[in-house]
Short mmCIF file of C-alpha atoms and ligand atoms in Angstrom, two decimals:
data_model
loop_
_atom_site.label_atom_id
_atom_site.label_comp_id
_atom_site.label_asym_id
_atom_site.label_seq_id
_atom_site.Cartn_x
_atom_site.Cartn_y
_atom_site.Cartn_z
CA MET A 22 127.99 152.36 213.56
CA ASN A 23 125.46 149.77 214.69
CA LEU A 24 122.40 149.36 212.51
CA LEU A 25 119.72 146.74 212.05
CA VAL A 26 118.08 146.73 208.62
CA ARG A 27 115.03 144.49 208.60
CA ASN A 28 112.09 143.47 206.43
CA ILE A 29 114.17 143.88 203.24
CA ARG A 30 111.86 142.60 200.51
CA GLN A 31 114.75 141.24 198.47
CA LEU A 32 118.44 141.19 199.38
CA VAL A 33 120.97 140.18 196.74
CA THR A 34 124.19 139.37 198.58
CA CYS A 35 126.54 138.88 195.57
CA ALA A 36 128.38 136.55 197.96
CA ALA A 37 131.54 134.86 196.78
CA HIS A 38 131.81 132.58 199.87
CA GLY A 39 135.55 133.14 200.14
CA ALA A 40 136.33 132.91 196.42
CA PRO A 41 138.39 135.88 195.21
CA VAL A 42 136.24 136.33 192.09
CA LEU A 43 133.35 134.61 190.28
CA THR A 44 133.58 132.90 186.89
CA GLY A 45 131.37 130.97 184.44
CA ALA A 46 128.13 129.53 185.83
CA ALA A 47 128.82 131.01 189.28
CA MET A 48 128.11 134.43 187.70
CA ARG A 49 124.44 133.38 187.43
CA SER A 50 123.94 132.86 191.18
CA PRO A 51 123.76 136.26 192.86
CA GLY A 52 122.63 135.01 196.28
CA LEU A 53 119.00 136.01 196.66
CA VAL A 54 117.36 136.28 200.11
CA GLU A 55 113.66 137.22 200.32
CA ASN A 56 112.49 139.02 203.50
CA ALA A 57 115.97 139.61 204.81
CA THR A 58 117.66 141.12 207.84
CA VAL A 59 121.15 142.61 207.99
CA LEU A 60 122.88 143.46 211.26
CA ILE A 61 125.77 145.92 211.05
CA GLU A 62 128.21 146.41 213.94
CA GLY A 63 131.13 148.81 213.90
CA GLY A 64 130.59 149.54 210.20
CA VAL A 65 130.90 145.86 209.28
CA PHE A 66 128.23 143.27 208.39
CA ARG A 67 127.75 141.02 211.41
CA TRP A 68 124.75 138.92 210.34
CA VAL A 69 122.97 138.48 206.99
CA GLY A 70 119.98 136.20 206.31
CA PRO A 71 116.21 135.68 206.35
CA ASP A 72 114.21 137.64 208.96
CA VAL A 73 112.86 134.41 210.44
CA ASP A 74 116.35 133.12 211.24
CA PHE A 75 117.53 136.25 213.03
CA HIS A 76 117.85 135.63 216.76
CA LEU A 77 120.95 137.61 217.81
CA PRO A 78 120.69 140.25 220.53
CA VAL A 79 120.52 143.72 218.95
CA PRO A 80 123.05 146.18 220.44
CA GLU A 81 121.21 148.73 222.59
CA ASP A 82 122.53 151.71 220.66
CA ALA A 83 121.67 150.24 217.25
CA ASP A 84 119.46 152.24 214.91
CA ILE A 85 116.69 150.23 213.33
CA LEU A 86 115.75 150.73 209.69
CA ASP A 87 112.57 149.23 208.28
CA ALA A 88 113.25 148.33 204.63
CA SER A 89 109.78 147.00 203.83
CA GLY A 90 109.16 146.96 200.10
CA LEU A 91 112.78 147.74 199.22
CA VAL A 92 115.56 145.83 197.46
CA ALA A 93 119.08 145.79 198.95
CA LEU A 94 122.37 145.30 197.11
CA PRO A 95 126.02 145.79 198.02
CA GLY A 96 127.40 149.17 196.92
CA PHE A 97 128.71 149.15 193.36
CA VAL A 98 132.46 149.13 192.79
CA ASP A 99 133.42 151.27 189.78
CA ALA A 100 136.74 149.66 188.85
CA HIS A 101 137.85 152.00 186.05
CA THR A 102 137.39 155.78 186.04
CA HIS A 103 139.08 159.01 185.03
CA ALA A 104 136.91 160.99 187.45
CA VAL A 105 139.53 163.71 188.09
CA PHE A 106 139.78 166.15 185.17
CA ALA A 107 139.17 169.77 184.20
CA GLY A 108 136.96 171.21 181.48
CA ASN A 109 134.65 169.24 179.26
CA ARG A 110 134.52 167.94 175.67
CA GLU A 111 130.98 168.77 174.63
CA ASP A 112 132.31 170.16 171.37
CA GLU A 113 133.86 166.78 170.51
CA PHE A 114 130.58 165.09 171.38
CA ALA A 115 128.90 167.35 168.83
CA MET A 116 131.66 166.64 166.26
CA ARG A 117 131.13 162.88 166.66
CA ALA A 118 127.41 163.35 166.22
CA ASP A 119 128.35 165.10 162.99
CA GLY A 120 130.38 162.12 161.72
CA LYS A 121 133.94 162.48 163.10
CA THR A 122 135.46 159.56 165.00
CA TYR A 123 137.30 159.56 168.34
CA GLN A 124 140.55 158.92 166.45
CA ASP A 125 139.92 161.74 163.91
CA ILE A 126 139.47 164.15 166.79
CA ALA A 127 142.57 162.89 168.63
CA ARG A 128 144.72 163.24 165.48
CA ALA A 129 143.59 166.84 165.14
CA GLY A 130 144.96 167.62 168.63
CA GLY A 131 141.70 167.06 170.52
CA GLY A 132 140.84 164.01 172.60
CA ILE A 133 142.96 163.28 175.65
CA LEU A 134 145.30 166.21 174.90
CA ASN A 135 142.33 168.59 175.00
CA THR A 136 141.67 167.56 178.61
CA VAL A 137 145.42 167.64 179.35
CA ARG A 138 145.53 171.35 178.46
CA ALA A 139 142.59 172.10 180.77
CA THR A 140 143.93 169.92 183.58
CA ARG A 141 147.43 171.42 183.47
CA SER A 142 145.98 174.91 183.90
CA ALA A 143 143.67 173.93 186.76
CA THR A 144 144.76 174.07 190.39
CA LYS A 145 144.65 170.99 192.59
CA LYS A 146 141.84 172.64 194.52
CA GLU A 147 139.78 173.12 191.36
CA LEU A 148 140.35 169.50 190.30
CA LYS A 149 139.27 168.27 193.72
CA LYS A 150 136.19 170.45 193.81
CA ALA A 151 134.91 169.17 190.47
CA ALA A 152 135.76 165.54 191.24
CA SER A 153 134.19 165.74 194.67
CA ARG A 154 130.85 166.69 193.10
CA THR A 155 131.14 163.72 190.77
CA LEU A 156 131.91 161.41 193.71
CA ASP A 157 128.91 162.80 195.65
CA ALA A 158 126.69 161.99 192.69
CA MET A 159 128.21 158.51 192.36
CA LEU A 160 127.33 157.75 195.99
CA ARG A 161 123.75 158.88 195.38
CA HIS A 162 123.58 156.44 192.49
CA GLY A 163 124.84 153.51 194.56
CA THR A 164 128.61 153.46 193.93
CA THR A 165 130.57 153.13 197.17
CA THR A 166 134.09 152.29 195.91
CA VAL A 167 135.79 153.92 192.93
CA GLU A 168 139.12 153.50 191.20
CA ILE A 169 140.52 156.81 189.87
CA LYS A 170 143.40 157.25 187.41
CA SER A 171 145.75 160.12 186.73
CA GLY A 172 146.70 160.66 183.08
CA TYR A 173 145.66 164.20 182.21
CA GLY A 174 148.88 165.82 183.47
CA LEU A 175 151.46 163.99 181.36
CA ASN A 176 154.37 165.85 182.93
CA GLU A 177 155.89 165.62 186.39
CA ASP A 178 153.97 168.51 187.90
CA GLY A 179 150.67 167.61 186.27
CA GLU A 180 150.73 163.93 187.16
CA LEU A 181 151.80 164.70 190.72
CA LYS A 182 149.01 167.26 191.06
CA MET A 183 146.50 164.64 189.91
CA MET A 184 147.84 161.89 192.19
CA GLU A 185 147.77 164.25 195.16
CA ALA A 186 144.22 165.30 194.32
CA ILE A 187 143.24 161.62 194.20
CA ARG A 188 144.92 160.95 197.55
CA GLU A 189 143.23 163.91 199.22
CA LEU A 190 139.85 162.85 197.82
CA ALA A 191 140.50 159.38 199.27
CA GLN A 192 141.16 160.96 202.67
CA GLU A 193 138.35 163.50 202.64
CA HIS A 194 135.47 161.90 200.75
CA LEU A 195 133.12 159.25 202.12
CA ILE A 196 133.50 157.09 199.02
CA ASP A 197 136.43 154.64 199.00
CA VAL A 198 139.04 155.54 196.39
CA VAL A 199 141.59 153.20 194.77
CA PRO A 200 144.42 155.28 193.21
CA THR A 201 145.99 154.36 189.86
CA PHE A 202 148.93 156.05 188.15
CA LEU A 203 148.34 156.44 184.39
CA GLY A 204 151.27 158.66 183.38
CA ALA A 205 151.27 156.80 180.04
CA HIS A 206 147.79 157.81 178.90
CA ALA A 207 149.03 159.67 175.81
CA VAL A 208 152.34 161.06 174.54
CA PRO A 209 152.43 164.72 175.60
CA PRO A 210 153.06 167.35 172.89
CA GLU A 211 156.56 168.10 174.27
CA PHE A 212 157.60 164.53 173.41
CA ARG A 213 155.77 164.14 170.07
CA ASP A 214 159.04 163.43 168.29
CA ASP A 215 160.53 161.38 171.10
CA PRO A 216 157.90 159.07 172.62
CA ASP A 217 160.59 156.78 174.03
CA GLY A 218 161.98 159.80 175.88
CA TYR A 219 158.61 160.18 177.58
CA VAL A 220 158.58 156.47 178.48
CA THR A 221 162.00 156.97 180.08
CA LEU A 222 160.68 159.95 182.06
CA VAL A 223 157.76 157.83 183.31
CA CYS A 224 160.05 154.92 184.27
CA GLU A 225 162.96 156.84 185.71
CA ARG A 226 161.31 159.76 187.45
CA MET A 227 157.53 159.61 187.75
CA LEU A 228 157.09 155.98 188.82
CA PRO A 229 159.84 156.03 191.49
CA TYR A 230 158.46 159.28 192.91
CA VAL A 231 154.84 158.13 192.94
CA THR A 232 155.72 154.84 194.64
CA ARG A 233 158.08 156.45 197.16
CA LYS A 234 155.25 158.77 198.22
CA GLY A 235 152.75 155.88 198.32
CA LEU A 236 150.43 157.70 195.92
CA ALA A 237 149.31 154.73 193.80
CA GLU A 238 148.26 151.11 194.22
CA PHE A 239 148.06 150.37 190.51
CA CYS A 240 149.90 151.40 187.35
CA ASP A 241 147.97 151.49 184.06
CA VAL A 242 149.05 152.17 180.45
CA PHE A 243 147.01 153.04 177.34
CA CYS A 244 148.54 150.37 175.08
CA GLU A 245 147.21 151.23 171.62
CA ASP A 246 148.21 152.37 168.13
CA GLY A 247 149.02 156.07 168.34
CA TYR A 248 149.50 155.92 172.12
CA PHE A 249 151.97 153.41 173.66
CA SER A 250 153.21 150.30 171.83
CA VAL A 251 153.33 146.88 173.44
CA GLU A 252 157.10 147.30 173.82
CA GLN A 253 156.80 150.71 175.50
CA SER A 254 153.95 149.46 177.68
CA ARG A 255 156.02 146.44 178.74
CA ARG A 256 158.86 148.76 179.83
CA ILE A 257 156.55 150.90 181.95
CA LEU A 258 154.55 148.08 183.49
CA SER A 259 157.65 145.99 184.28
CA ARG A 260 159.20 148.95 186.05
CA ALA A 261 155.98 149.54 187.98
CA LYS A 262 155.88 145.90 189.00
CA GLU A 263 159.49 146.06 190.19
CA LEU A 264 158.51 149.05 192.33
CA GLY A 265 155.67 147.07 193.93
CA LEU A 266 152.62 148.36 192.06
CA ARG A 267 149.88 146.10 190.74
CA LEU A 268 149.04 146.38 187.06
CA LYS A 269 146.16 147.31 184.78
CA VAL A 270 146.16 147.81 181.02
CA HIS A 271 143.89 149.81 178.69
CA ALA A 272 143.87 146.92 176.24
CA ASP A 273 142.68 146.26 172.67
CA GLU A 274 140.18 149.12 172.65
CA LEU A 275 140.63 150.53 169.15
CA ALA A 276 142.61 147.67 167.56
CA ALA A 277 144.00 144.22 168.43
CA VAL A 278 147.57 145.23 169.24
CA GLY A 279 148.37 142.43 171.71
CA ALA A 280 147.73 144.49 174.83
CA SER A 281 145.60 141.92 176.63
CA ARG A 282 148.29 139.31 175.93
CA LEU A 283 150.77 141.67 177.58
CA ALA A 284 148.44 141.91 180.59
CA ALA A 285 148.48 138.11 180.85
CA GLU A 286 152.25 137.93 180.38
CA LEU A 287 152.90 140.38 183.22
CA GLY A 288 150.25 138.99 185.57
CA ALA A 289 148.17 142.15 185.55
CA THR A 290 145.21 142.31 187.93
CA SER A 291 142.98 143.47 185.08
CA ALA A 292 142.84 144.15 181.36
CA ASP A 293 140.27 146.80 180.54
CA HIS A 294 138.23 147.74 177.40
CA LEU A 295 138.95 144.60 175.25
CA GLU A 296 136.65 145.54 172.36
CA HIS A 297 139.09 143.80 169.98
CA ALA A 298 140.32 140.92 172.17
CA ASP A 299 140.55 137.67 170.17
CA ASP A 300 140.18 134.04 171.29
CA GLU A 301 143.89 133.54 171.93
CA SER A 302 144.01 136.64 174.13
CA ILE A 303 140.94 135.39 175.99
CA ARG A 304 142.64 132.04 176.60
CA ARG A 305 145.77 133.73 177.94
CA MET A 306 143.80 136.01 180.24
CA LYS A 307 141.99 133.00 181.66
CA ASP A 308 145.23 131.09 182.26
CA ALA A 309 146.83 134.10 183.95
CA GLY A 310 143.75 134.91 186.09
CA VAL A 311 143.39 138.42 184.68
CA VAL A 312 140.04 140.10 185.38
CA ALA A 313 138.45 141.43 182.17
CA VAL A 314 136.97 144.88 182.86
CA VAL A 315 134.48 145.74 180.14
CA LEU A 316 133.23 149.28 179.65
CA PRO A 317 129.81 149.20 177.97
CA GLY A 318 129.34 152.97 178.21
CA VAL A 319 132.38 153.61 175.99
CA SER A 320 131.10 151.48 173.11
CA PHE A 321 127.70 153.11 173.49
CA PHE A 322 129.07 156.67 173.66
CA LEU A 323 131.65 156.30 170.87
CA ASN A 324 129.36 154.04 168.85
CA HIS A 325 131.99 151.37 168.25
CA GLY A 326 131.84 147.61 168.78
CA TYR A 327 131.35 146.00 172.18
CA ALA A 328 133.87 143.85 174.07
CA PRO A 329 133.17 140.10 173.73
CA ALA A 330 131.86 139.86 177.29
CA ARG A 331 129.66 136.85 176.53
CA ARG A 332 132.60 134.92 175.09
CA LEU A 333 134.84 136.00 177.98
CA ILE A 334 132.38 134.66 180.56
CA ASP A 335 131.75 131.46 178.61
CA ALA A 336 135.53 130.92 178.39
CA GLY A 337 135.84 131.17 182.18
CA VAL A 338 137.44 134.63 182.42
CA PRO A 339 136.19 136.67 185.41
CA VAL A 340 134.36 139.67 183.96
CA ALA A 341 133.80 143.02 185.68
CA ILE A 342 131.88 146.08 184.46
CA ALA A 343 133.01 149.68 185.01
CA SER A 344 131.83 153.10 183.83
CA ASP A 345 135.19 154.57 182.67
CA ILE A 346 133.70 157.99 183.36
CA ASN A 347 135.86 160.54 181.52
CA PRO A 348 135.11 163.62 179.42
CA GLY A 349 135.96 161.96 176.09
CA SER A 350 134.72 158.41 175.75
CA CYS A 351 132.01 158.05 178.41
CA MET A 352 130.54 160.96 180.32
CA SER A 353 128.50 158.83 182.72
CA PHE A 354 129.20 157.14 186.04
CA SER A 355 125.89 155.32 186.28
CA MET A 356 126.54 151.66 187.07
CA PRO A 357 122.86 150.73 186.55
CA LEU A 358 123.08 152.24 183.05
CA MET A 359 126.27 150.23 182.38
CA MET A 360 124.38 147.10 183.47
CA THR A 361 121.52 147.90 181.11
CA ILE A 362 123.91 148.29 178.16
CA ALA A 363 125.73 145.08 179.15
CA CYS A 364 122.42 143.20 179.13
CA THR A 365 121.05 144.61 175.88
CA GLN A 366 124.25 144.89 173.83
CA MET A 367 126.64 142.31 175.31
CA ARG A 368 124.04 139.67 176.15
CA LEU A 369 124.86 139.38 179.83
CA THR A 370 122.04 138.26 182.09
CA PRO A 371 120.96 140.76 184.77
CA GLU A 372 122.58 138.46 187.36
CA GLU A 373 125.90 138.39 185.49
CA ALA A 374 125.80 142.17 185.05
CA LEU A 375 125.16 142.62 188.76
CA LEU A 376 127.98 140.33 189.89
CA ALA A 377 130.28 141.99 187.35
CA SER A 378 129.51 145.38 188.93
CA THR A 379 130.01 144.30 192.54
CA ILE A 380 132.12 141.33 193.65
CA ASN A 381 134.06 140.93 190.40
CA ALA A 382 134.62 144.66 190.16
CA ALA A 383 136.01 144.53 193.71
CA ALA A 384 138.43 141.83 192.53
CA ALA A 385 139.51 144.08 189.64
CA VAL A 386 140.75 146.61 192.20
CA GLY A 387 142.15 144.08 194.68
CA ARG A 388 139.34 144.64 197.23
CA SER A 389 137.19 141.51 196.98
CA GLN A 390 138.06 140.43 200.54
CA THR A 391 136.57 143.62 201.99
CA VAL A 392 133.85 144.99 199.67
CA GLY A 393 131.63 143.92 196.75
CA SER A 394 129.20 141.65 198.61
CA VAL A 395 126.94 141.53 201.65
CA GLU A 396 128.67 138.92 203.80
CA PRO A 397 129.57 138.84 207.50
CA GLY A 398 132.95 140.49 208.09
CA LYS A 399 132.79 142.76 205.05
CA GLN A 400 132.56 146.53 205.09
CA ALA A 401 128.89 147.54 205.42
CA ASP A 402 128.25 149.36 202.13
CA LEU A 403 124.59 148.66 201.42
CA ILE A 404 122.18 150.36 199.02
CA LEU A 405 118.39 150.25 199.28
CA TYR A 406 116.37 150.66 196.08
CA ASP A 407 112.73 151.55 195.64
CA VAL A 408 111.97 148.79 193.12
CA PRO A 409 109.95 145.57 193.26
CA SER A 410 112.86 143.34 192.20
CA TYR A 411 116.61 143.66 191.61
CA ARG A 412 116.01 143.03 187.91
CA THR A 413 114.09 146.31 187.71
CA ILE A 414 117.37 148.17 188.27
CA PRO A 415 118.85 147.49 184.79
CA TYR A 416 115.41 147.03 183.21
CA TYR A 417 113.87 150.40 184.11
CA PHE A 418 116.84 152.46 182.91
CA GLY A 419 117.76 156.12 182.99
CA VAL A 420 116.18 156.54 186.43
CA ASN A 421 117.93 156.64 189.80
CA HIS A 422 116.09 154.07 191.93
CA VAL A 423 118.29 154.52 195.02
CA ARG A 424 116.32 155.24 198.20
CA THR A 425 119.02 154.96 200.90
CA VAL A 426 122.83 154.74 200.88
CA ILE A 427 124.52 153.06 203.85
CA LYS A 428 128.30 153.61 203.84
CA ARG A 429 130.35 151.72 206.44
CA GLY A 430 127.17 151.27 208.44
CA THR A 431 126.15 154.95 208.40
CA ILE A 432 122.98 156.12 206.65
CA LEU A 433 123.98 159.03 204.42
CA GLU A 434 121.81 162.12 204.31
CA PHE A 435 121.91 164.04 201.05
CA SER A 436 121.07 167.72 200.99
O1 LIG B 19 139.41 154.78 178.89
N1 LIG B 19 141.11 154.92 176.17
C1 LIG B 19 141.78 155.74 176.77
N2 LIG B 19 141.42 156.51 177.77
C2 LIG B 19 140.09 156.83 178.11
C3 LIG B 19 139.59 157.99 177.32
C4 LIG B 19 140.12 159.21 177.88
C5 LIG B 19 139.70 160.43 177.16
O2 LIG B 19 139.23 160.40 176.00
O3 LIG B 19 139.87 161.48 177.80
C6 LIG B 19 139.21 155.63 178.04
O4 LIG B 19 138.33 155.49 177.17
FE1 LIG B 20 139.95 154.49 180.63
#
């Protein structure tokens, strides 16, 4: 698709200028261009800059879009989601409002296992239908790339059904999907008395099958008290690495169990959650180049502490923001809302929150060479917002400010 977008009031490029990810002070420079033009050819950005400097010939078949008065940003990358699931957990939401904690509910057989029961009884078609509606809504709210995890099957059939649903969504939906295998999301009831037996099943049967079929790019583990220990997580992640997958860890969410240190030890691409990460873990993540994916919506929704995002950035760790949309700990996919919470509760500046949701989030899913910024040669995922300034997006919260979604150079029409 060829498209010329001109008269953009304010374009924020989120450019990394060839760097794989942004850290420290660089997270305060989002690349602002006032009165900008963007030329897209073949679904890729060809030229980006001020209107006055644009002198290239415009392809004859190019559509021309006048973006006067609008703000343009790269599409958001949501680097951590559980967007494929069945059922809902409204009852647990009400129980938490009434004083129960996430852990109380999980111990009583609710939590992840509640969604596992619903997901096991759903067909692949039903899972895809529900997820596809979520992905449609994500696109309308400015998210153009999404990572999706399995983890509500927890047996061979269930995990395979989820991974196939994720693959088919990747093929059929306009949004870009990054698939992650999370067979170790919780110990299934069948293995309550033999959690190591489940770890063996994941290592010996599920992981080899998933990699042979090319169903996943990443392997993740919920490394936490009551879920998988550091030792069990190390077994699974080492096996995944041997089989050629890249690694992610649900780390230090409910307690400091050493999960983010494990992420550093194994060279994981990202460590996610990190509410309880301490200074030593932060140092090790920095040395190992692990991207810290913080999930502001989870702390907000579960009403527990926030990840030390300010300290992570100040220590030089690349920080990304994701929604973690899932029925238990954050039933929202809104990246602007996540940015608002990051600014008000984690003390990120709007610029840091924006770069954490775009270029750094792309790095957290191994895509920062192709998406996450508006730079020549990158995939043309561009969102136009009806706001006076990019800072209005996190500031004026709870409202969808998106006017136009451009995916790979095509203007999407929503019914
Ligand atoms: O990222 N922490 C573990 N997993 C999810 C929650 C999943 C669920 O409650 O269904 C999370 O918060
Ligand atoms: Fe998660």
